GROMACS .gro file of C-alpha atoms in nm:
model
  243
    1MET     CA    1  -0.018   0.008   0.016
    2ASP     CA    2   0.125   0.352  -0.075
    3TYR     CA    3   0.161   0.606   0.226
    4GLU     CA    4  -0.154   0.766   0.189
    5THR     CA    5  -0.359   0.443   0.191
    6THR     CA    6  -0.168   0.327   0.476
    7ILE     CA    7  -0.253   0.649   0.705
    8ARG     CA    8  -0.598   0.626   0.629
    9SER     CA    9  -0.619   0.297   0.791
   10GLU     CA   10  -0.457   0.434   1.063
   11VAL     CA   11  -0.666   0.745   1.113
   12GLU     CA   12  -0.961   0.574   1.116
   13ASN     CA   13  -0.835   0.307   1.371
   14TRP     CA   14  -0.748   0.624   1.585
   15LYS     CA   15  -1.100   0.770   1.579
   16ARG     CA   16  -1.263   0.459   1.661
   17LYS     CA   17  -1.005   0.442   1.957
   18ILE     CA   18  -1.075   0.784   2.084
   19THR     CA   19  -1.462   0.782   2.067
   20LYS     CA   20  -1.515   0.441   2.219
   21ARG     CA   21  -1.713   0.439   2.550
   22SER     CA   22  -1.489   0.514   2.814
   23SER     CA   23  -1.428   0.256   3.114
   24MET     CA   24  -1.661   0.247   3.396
   25VAL     CA   25  -1.420   0.393   3.627
   26LYS     CA   26  -1.298   0.658   3.387
   27ARG     CA   27  -1.709   0.782   3.351
   28ILE     CA   28  -1.745   0.774   3.725
   29THR     CA   29  -1.427   1.018   3.768
   30GLU     CA   30  -1.536   1.247   3.491
   31LYS     CA   31  -1.931   1.237   3.666
   32ALA     CA   32  -1.763   1.308   4.011
   33GLN     CA   33  -1.537   1.591   3.849
   34GLY     CA   34  -1.823   1.747   3.720
   35LYS     CA   35  -2.014   1.740   4.050
   36LEU     CA   36  -1.703   1.876   4.211
   37ASN     CA   37  -1.715   2.175   3.941
   38GLN     CA   38  -2.058   2.289   4.080
   39PHE     CA   39  -1.954   2.348   4.416
   40ILE     CA   40  -1.671   2.565   4.309
   41PRO     CA   41  -1.759   2.949   4.362
   42GLU     CA   42  -1.821   3.112   4.026
   43LYS     CA   43  -1.577   3.380   4.100
   44ALA     CA   44  -1.290   3.102   4.136
   45HIS     CA   45  -1.411   2.941   3.776
   46GLN     CA   46  -1.383   3.287   3.639
   47LEU     CA   47  -1.022   3.339   3.776
   48ILE     CA   48  -0.898   3.010   3.685
   49THR     CA   49  -1.041   3.072   3.320
   50GLU     CA   50  -0.885   3.385   3.303
   51SER     CA   51  -0.548   3.236   3.439
   52ILE     CA   52  -0.538   2.961   3.193
   53LYS     CA   53  -0.650   3.206   2.898
   54LYS     CA   54  -0.351   3.413   2.956
   55MET     CA   55  -0.102   3.131   3.008
   56ILE     CA   56  -0.250   2.965   2.672
   57GLN     CA   57  -0.247   3.320   2.496
   58THR     CA   58   0.101   3.397   2.625
   59THR     CA   59   0.232   3.058   2.502
   60LEU     CA   60   0.068   3.091   2.197
   61PHE     CA   61   0.216   3.434   2.112
   62GLY     CA   62   0.570   3.315   2.245
   63SER     CA   63   0.569   2.999   2.075
   64ASP     CA   64   0.520   3.170   1.711
   65PHE     CA   65   0.816   3.373   1.754
   66LEU     CA   66   1.016   3.102   1.871
   67THR     CA   67   0.922   2.852   1.582
   68LYS     CA   68   1.168   2.826   1.315
   69LYS     CA   69   0.978   2.902   0.961
   70ARG     CA   70   1.054   2.625   0.723
   71ASP     CA   71   0.990   2.528   0.383
   72THR     CA   72   0.893   2.172   0.351
   73SER     CA   73   0.707   2.201   0.031
   74ALA     CA   74   0.939   2.002  -0.131
   75LEU     CA   75   0.893   1.721   0.121
   76SER     CA   76   0.626   1.431   0.094
   77LEU     CA   77   0.379   1.356   0.364
   78GLU     CA   78   0.584   1.072   0.497
   79GLU     CA   79   0.916   1.263   0.509
   80LYS     CA   80   0.708   1.543   0.706
   81GLU     CA   81   0.575   1.308   0.954
   82LYS     CA   82   0.908   1.167   1.015
   83LEU     CA   83   1.049   1.509   1.122
   84ILE     CA   84   0.744   1.578   1.350
   85LYS     CA   85   0.795   1.217   1.516
   86GLU     CA   86   1.166   1.340   1.568
   87LYS     CA   87   1.034   1.662   1.718
   88LEU     CA   88   0.805   1.475   1.931
   89ALA     CA   89   1.091   1.259   2.101
   90VAL     CA   90   1.276   1.588   2.153
   91TYR     CA   91   0.968   1.723   2.343
   92ARG     CA   92   0.886   1.429   2.507
   93LYS     CA   93   1.231   1.396   2.689
   94THR     CA   94   1.233   1.773   2.757
   95ALA     CA   95   0.885   1.732   2.919
   96ALA     CA   96   1.007   1.441   3.142
   97VAL     CA   97   1.289   1.612   3.249
   98GLU     CA   98   1.077   1.924   3.364
   99GLY     CA   99   0.858   1.697   3.522
  100ALA     CA  100   1.119   1.528   3.714
  101GLY     CA  101   1.255   1.826   3.829
  102THR     CA  102   0.939   2.009   3.943
  103GLY     CA  103   0.798   1.704   4.074
  104ALA     CA  104   1.116   1.635   4.309
  105GLY     CA  105   1.077   1.998   4.435
  106GLY     CA  106   0.751   1.988   4.657
  107ILE     CA  107   0.441   2.178   4.601
  108LEU     CA  108   0.571   2.509   4.498
  109LEU     CA  109   0.771   2.357   4.236
  110GLY     CA  110   0.502   2.108   4.116
  111LEU     CA  111   0.274   2.386   4.076
  112ALA     CA  112   0.509   2.544   3.846
  113ASP     CA  113   0.500   2.239   3.620
  114PHE     CA  114   0.167   2.375   3.478
  115PRO     CA  115   0.269   2.660   3.284
  116LEU     CA  116   0.594   2.512   3.190
  117LEU     CA  117   0.434   2.173   3.057
  118LEU     CA  118   0.150   2.409   2.899
  119SER     CA  119   0.456   2.577   2.686
  120ILE     CA  120   0.640   2.264   2.617
  121LYS     CA  121   0.286   2.130   2.452
  122MET     CA  122   0.211   2.466   2.243
  123LYS     CA  123   0.572   2.498   2.104
  124PHE     CA  124   0.530   2.118   1.994
  125LEU     CA  125   0.188   2.208   1.827
  126PHE     CA  126   0.339   2.503   1.660
  127GLU     CA  127   0.646   2.300   1.512
  128ALA     CA  128   0.391   2.027   1.380
  129ALA     CA  129   0.197   2.282   1.198
  130ALA     CA  130   0.488   2.470   1.051
  131ILE     CA  131   0.644   2.151   0.927
  132HIS     CA  132   0.320   2.079   0.743
  133GLY     CA  133   0.364   2.429   0.583
  134TYR     CA  134   0.071   2.620   0.779
  135ASP     CA  135   0.108   2.963   0.872
  136THR     CA  136   0.084   2.989   1.257
  137SER     CA  137   0.090   3.437   1.225
  138ARG     CA  138  -0.286   3.349   1.104
  139TYR     CA  139  -0.577   3.355   1.361
  140GLU     CA  140  -0.733   3.047   1.197
  141GLU     CA  141  -0.430   2.829   1.246
  142ARG     CA  142  -0.389   2.910   1.611
  143LEU     CA  143  -0.778   2.821   1.649
  144PHE     CA  144  -0.691   2.472   1.474
  145ILE     CA  145  -0.395   2.422   1.709
  146LEU     CA  146  -0.620   2.506   1.989
  147ASN     CA  147  -0.862   2.247   1.887
  148VAL     CA  148  -0.595   1.997   1.849
  149PHE     CA  149  -0.492   2.057   2.208
  150GLN     CA  150  -0.869   2.014   2.339
  151LEU     CA  151  -0.929   1.697   2.125
  152ALA     CA  152  -0.592   1.559   2.323
  153PHE     CA  153  -0.734   1.672   2.667
  154SER     CA  154  -1.087   1.633   2.668
  155SER     CA  155  -1.366   1.449   2.830
  156GLU     CA  156  -1.522   1.151   2.592
  157GLU     CA  157  -1.860   1.383   2.489
  158HIS     CA  158  -1.640   1.707   2.445
  159ARG     CA  159  -1.354   1.506   2.251
  160LYS     CA  160  -1.633   1.412   1.983
  161LYS     CA  161  -1.746   1.761   1.936
  162VAL     CA  162  -1.368   1.859   1.891
  163LEU     CA  163  -1.329   1.590   1.633
  164SER     CA  164  -1.644   1.666   1.426
  165ILE     CA  165  -1.517   2.042   1.425
  166ILE     CA  166  -1.152   1.917   1.283
  167GLU     CA  167  -1.306   1.662   1.027
  168ASN     CA  168  -1.506   1.960   0.905
  169TRP     CA  169  -1.242   2.234   0.942
  170GLU     CA  170  -1.305   2.423   0.634
  171GLN     CA  171  -1.664   2.464   0.728
  172GLU     CA  172  -1.629   2.513   1.073
  173LYS     CA  173  -1.361   2.759   1.107
  174VAL     CA  174  -1.570   3.033   0.980
  175HIS     CA  175  -1.800   2.994   1.318
  176LEU     CA  176  -1.516   2.994   1.535
  177MET     CA  177  -1.413   3.349   1.552
  178ASP     CA  178  -1.428   3.308   1.978
  179VAL     CA  179  -1.283   3.074   2.192
  180ASP     CA  180  -1.495   2.898   2.465
  181TRP     CA  181  -1.242   2.946   2.750
  182ARG     CA  182  -1.431   2.831   3.032
  183THR     CA  183  -1.485   2.492   2.842
  184LEU     CA  184  -1.133   2.461   2.739
  185GLN     CA  185  -0.975   2.514   3.100
  186GLU     CA  186  -1.242   2.285   3.260
  187GLU     CA  187  -1.178   2.012   3.013
  188TYR     CA  188  -0.772   2.047   3.050
  189ARG     CA  189  -0.774   2.076   3.408
  190ASP     CA  190  -1.037   1.766   3.466
  191HIS     CA  191  -0.854   1.558   3.222
  192ILE     CA  192  -0.516   1.600   3.392
  193ASP     CA  193  -0.590   1.666   3.771
  194PHE     CA  194  -0.554   1.341   3.920
  195VAL     CA  195  -0.223   1.270   3.814
  196LYS     CA  196  -0.061   1.620   3.876
  197MET     CA  197  -0.200   1.600   4.233
  198LEU     CA  198  -0.001   1.257   4.282
  199GLN     CA  199   0.277   1.485   4.116
  200LEU     CA  200   0.259   1.672   4.428
  201LEU     CA  201   0.314   1.398   4.687
  202PRO     CA  202   0.659   1.371   4.849
  203GLY     CA  203   0.871   1.075   4.756
  204ILE     CA  204   0.719   1.006   4.420
  205GLY     CA  205   0.667   1.352   4.268
  206ALA     CA  206   0.967   1.339   4.058
  207VAL     CA  207   0.886   0.964   3.904
  208VAL     CA  208   0.519   1.041   3.854
  209GLY     CA  209   0.613   1.400   3.703
  210ALA     CA  210   0.838   1.239   3.471
  211TYR     CA  211   0.614   0.959   3.362
  212ALA     CA  212   0.283   1.178   3.350
  213ASN     CA  213   0.473   1.455   3.154
  214TYR     CA  214   0.631   1.190   2.906
  215ASN     CA  215   0.272   1.025   2.838
  216LEU     CA  216   0.119   1.363   2.793
  217LEU     CA  217   0.315   1.433   2.522
  218GLU     CA  218   0.282   1.088   2.359
  219GLN     CA  219  -0.058   1.159   2.397
  220LEU     CA  220  -0.060   1.525   2.226
  221GLY     CA  221   0.172   1.400   1.956
  222GLU     CA  222  -0.049   1.100   1.834
  223THR     CA  223  -0.333   1.341   1.825
  224ALA     CA  224  -0.164   1.620   1.631
  225LEU     CA  225  -0.022   1.376   1.411
  226ASN     CA  226  -0.384   1.229   1.314
  227ALA     CA  227  -0.563   1.573   1.341
  228TYR     CA  228  -0.308   1.715   1.059
  229ARG     CA  229  -0.388   1.411   0.862
  230ILE     CA  230  -0.755   1.434   0.860
  231ARG     CA  231  -0.730   1.773   0.749
  232LEU     CA  232  -0.478   1.691   0.482
  233LEU     CA  233  -0.662   1.409   0.340
  234ASP     CA  234  -0.965   1.616   0.322
  235ASN     CA  235  -0.787   1.889   0.118
  236SER     CA  236  -0.649   1.591  -0.089
  237LEU     CA  237  -1.004   1.478  -0.176
  238LYS     CA  238  -1.122   1.821  -0.259
  239LYS     CA  239  -0.820   1.865  -0.507
  240ILE     CA  240  -0.926   1.509  -0.693
  241ASP     CA  241  -1.303   1.627  -0.688
  242THR     CA  242  -1.231   1.956  -0.850
  243GLU     CA  243  -0.972   1.820  -1.124
   0.00000   0.00000   0.00000
């Protein structure tokens, strides 16, 4: 099979994996987290939302200037994905080292892990977009990056909504001028809360931090790879239809 045929099959398998019904334990955990959110005062929600909004906006802005612009137009999709996987390996190691360091430092350094890890994740997403040749200075490309981010770190229900947006990106992007920061921060926070709480525990924080961050980057890498595949394959089909 050629590479495009192979990745079409991989994308379909991946979509089945991320949309299948969660385990009972995970469903109970998500329901409990939803109940807990109801008891958090509205002012606290607003504060957390604004903090994460500013944090993400800062990393989105900063990452764009740190991302090296490159001309990859001569590369095949397979070659581009090989580059992305090489970049992912570097970011996984960086995240693991950062998680081990902050996890070993107790509660204060453990809390510092949140913005540091967020920055690493965003930087990787910008690298992936640049390798595919997308202009990340454009607002719509940053929106796409945020949707990939949400697809990687969301509940089962929200993940299905975001997947639908990515599958129909050309039609959906015109309706996405604003970001639902409240939903984004709740989904992200609930997705990583438990493991990040373990990272704050004395004695095991370093090990948990390294392991968690490594796996979170692995999860993000797989999501980004397949999200861009969906977008590129959709564009490929449109070109065929117009020829």
